[in-house]
Structures are given as structure tokens and as C-alpha cells.
Amino acid sequence: MHALSDGKGRPLVLALTSGQAADIKMLPVMLDAVPPAGELLADKALFGAGERRWRGR
């Protein structure tokens, strides 16, 4: 299960995937499902160079 929540912890997007699905593959899907935000807080494993470039588009 992958979840994206607001600053108060309320879920905005929930997605179910197979047990082998990596979190990073869901990042673009989850972020595209909500309006742009001023901040994003996530596990540091999600933020490699490729993801930083994707967020900056």
C-alpha cells in the first residue's frame, strides 16, 4: 500500500500494488494525483537525483 497524506496526516491518495512494487515507481503516480504543494516530506530513499529532476519539471 502506498499513501500520500497532507500536513495533518490525512490521506489524500491511496494505491494498492503488488508486494514487490517499489515505492519510487509510485512517486510520479501519487504526485500527479494531487495539486502541486509548496513542500514534500518523504523517506530519504525516495529522493535520488532522478526523482529530484522529476520534481523540478
XYZ file of N, CA, C and O in Angstrom:
228
model
N 0.850 -1.168 0.000
C 0.000 0.000 0.000
C 0.896 1.232 0.000
O 1.883 1.293 0.714
N 0.524 2.189 -0.804
C 1.242 3.454 -0.895
C 0.252 4.546 -0.521
O -0.908 4.494 -0.913
N 0.719 5.522 0.246
C -0.170 6.589 0.693
C 0.518 7.940 0.580
O 1.720 8.056 0.778
N -0.279 8.933 0.249
C 0.165 10.324 0.235
C -0.825 11.081 1.101
O -2.038 10.980 0.904
N -0.308 11.793 2.092
C -1.214 12.491 3.008
C -0.830 13.960 3.106
O 0.248 14.379 2.710
N -1.745 14.740 3.651
C -1.499 16.172 3.821
C -0.680 16.412 5.086
O -0.281 15.467 5.777
N -0.418 17.656 5.403
C 0.400 18.013 6.555
C -0.179 17.615 7.898
O 0.528 17.582 8.896
N -1.450 17.281 7.920
C -2.092 16.847 9.163
C -2.237 15.332 9.229
O -2.893 14.805 10.108
N -1.634 14.630 8.245
C -1.683 13.172 8.240
C -2.932 12.580 7.631
O -3.136 11.376 7.679
N -3.770 13.424 7.036
C -4.996 12.917 6.413
C -4.672 12.371 5.024
O -4.015 13.050 4.230
N -5.105 11.161 4.713
C -4.777 10.575 3.410
C -5.429 11.340 2.259
O -6.590 11.700 2.319
N -4.620 11.606 1.232
C -5.107 12.239 0.014
C -5.206 11.238 -1.126
O -6.118 11.292 -1.936
N -4.217 10.326 -1.200
C -4.165 9.316 -2.257
C -3.729 8.000 -1.645
O -2.774 7.960 -0.879
N -4.416 6.933 -1.973
C -4.046 5.582 -1.558
C -3.963 4.711 -2.804
O -4.802 4.828 -3.702
N -2.955 3.852 -2.862
C -2.810 2.952 -4.003
C -2.360 1.582 -3.509
O -1.484 1.481 -2.651
N -2.950 0.558 -4.048
C -2.558 -0.817 -3.739
C -1.781 -1.371 -4.917
O -2.201 -1.251 -6.067
N -0.625 -1.961 -4.631
C 0.194 -2.572 -5.668
C 0.643 -3.943 -5.185
O 0.428 -4.303 -4.029
N 1.313 -4.670 -6.056
C 1.834 -5.979 -5.653
C 2.899 -5.779 -4.584
O 3.476 -4.692 -4.449
N 3.194 -6.807 -3.847
C 4.159 -6.709 -2.757
C 5.561 -6.356 -3.208
O 6.361 -5.872 -2.438
N 5.866 -6.600 -4.478
C 7.204 -6.323 -4.979
C 7.332 -4.932 -5.593
O 8.394 -4.561 -6.067
N 6.289 -4.147 -5.619
C 6.330 -2.825 -6.241
C 7.137 -1.861 -5.374
O 6.871 -1.710 -4.190
N 8.117 -1.232 -5.974
C 8.959 -0.277 -5.244
C 8.213 1.035 -5.038
O 7.465 1.476 -5.905
N 8.463 1.648 -3.900
C 7.831 2.932 -3.603
C 8.152 3.983 -4.655
O 7.303 4.768 -5.039
N 9.390 3.979 -5.126
C 9.815 5.016 -6.058
C 9.028 4.969 -7.365
O 8.799 6.001 -7.993
N 8.583 3.812 -7.774
C 7.805 3.709 -9.019
C 6.431 4.344 -8.874
O 5.815 4.730 -9.853
N 5.957 4.471 -7.652
C 4.647 5.065 -7.411
C 4.712 6.574 -7.197
O 3.702 7.253 -7.250
N 5.904 7.125 -6.979
C 6.024 8.555 -6.688
C 5.379 9.431 -7.755
O 4.537 10.271 -7.424
N 5.688 9.267 -9.042
C 5.050 10.128 -10.046
C 3.531 9.970 -10.081
O 2.800 10.950 -10.220
N 3.049 8.755 -9.916
C 1.604 8.491 -9.939
C 0.926 9.208 -8.779
O -0.101 9.875 -8.953
N 1.515 9.095 -7.607
C 0.922 9.712 -6.419
C 0.940 11.235 -6.526
O -0.046 11.900 -6.231
N 2.063 11.809 -6.949
C 2.163 13.263 -7.029
C 1.282 13.845 -8.123
O 0.770 14.957 -7.978
N 1.102 13.107 -9.207
C 0.223 13.587 -10.279
C -1.244 13.608 -9.853
O -2.054 14.281 -10.478
N -1.575 12.895 -8.796
C -2.969 12.792 -8.354
C -3.411 13.949 -7.463
O -4.588 14.045 -7.126
N -2.483 14.816 -7.079
C -2.825 15.936 -6.194
C -2.292 17.244 -6.782
O -1.361 17.236 -7.582
N -2.859 18.373 -6.369
C -2.329 19.668 -6.832
C -0.900 19.875 -6.323
O -0.522 19.303 -5.296
N -0.112 20.693 -7.003
C 1.255 20.964 -6.534
C 1.249 21.541 -5.118
O 0.344 22.274 -4.742
N 2.268 21.182 -4.365
C 2.387 21.658 -2.981
C 3.695 22.418 -2.822
O 4.637 22.220 -3.591
N 3.759 23.244 -1.829
C 4.971 24.008 -1.556
C 6.061 23.171 -0.930
O 7.237 23.471 -1.045
N 5.689 22.082 -0.255
C 6.651 21.218 0.421
C 6.280 19.761 0.206
O 5.113 19.438 -0.007
N 7.286 18.911 0.310
C 7.069 17.473 0.219
C 7.980 16.814 1.237
O 9.188 17.038 1.239
N 7.417 16.038 2.120
C 8.171 15.316 3.135
C 8.046 13.838 2.819
O 6.934 13.330 2.682
N 9.184 13.162 2.697
C 9.157 11.740 2.347
C 10.395 11.051 2.891
O 11.347 11.700 3.327
N 10.371 9.746 2.850
C 11.517 8.940 3.222
C 12.683 9.315 2.317
O 12.518 9.495 1.118
N 13.877 9.422 2.850
C 15.012 9.861 2.037
C 15.329 8.900 0.893
O 15.951 9.295 -0.087
N 14.909 7.663 0.978
C 15.160 6.715 -0.098
C 14.450 7.117 -1.392
O 14.830 6.682 -2.468
N 13.430 7.961 -1.301
C 12.693 8.372 -2.494
C 13.385 9.466 -3.286
O 12.975 9.778 -4.384
N 14.423 10.061 -2.759
C 14.966 11.254 -3.386
C 16.363 11.095 -3.935
O 17.293 11.725 -3.483
N 16.487 10.282 -4.970
C 17.726 10.205 -5.723
C 17.742 11.335 -6.740
O 16.804 12.120 -6.847
N 18.804 11.425 -7.513
C 18.942 12.506 -8.494
C 17.811 12.488 -9.514
O 17.298 13.536 -9.899
N 17.397 11.319 -9.958
C 16.317 11.220 -10.944
C 15.005 11.766 -10.419
O 14.280 12.453 -11.126
N 14.724 11.518 -9.180
C 13.474 11.995 -8.590
C 13.523 13.501 -8.371
O 12.537 14.199 -8.544
N 14.668 14.025 -8.012
C 14.795 15.479 -7.860
C 14.568 16.163 -9.200
O 13.906 17.195 -9.268
N 15.095 15.582 -10.278
C 14.860 16.156 -11.604
C 13.383 16.059 -11.965
O 12.811 16.978 -12.513
N 12.743 14.940 -11.660
C 11.323 14.767 -11.992
C 10.487 15.807 -11.261
O 9.595 16.426 -11.827
N 10.771 16.047 -9.998
C 10.006 17.022 -9.219
C 10.204 18.429 -9.736
O 9.334 19.258 -9.604
N 11.370 18.706 -10.322
C 11.663 20.048 -10.788
C 11.079 20.380 -12.147
O 11.174 21.500 -12.615
N 10.407 19.442 -12.772
C 9.882 19.696 -14.131
C 8.822 20.735 -14.158
O 8.211 21.124 -13.241
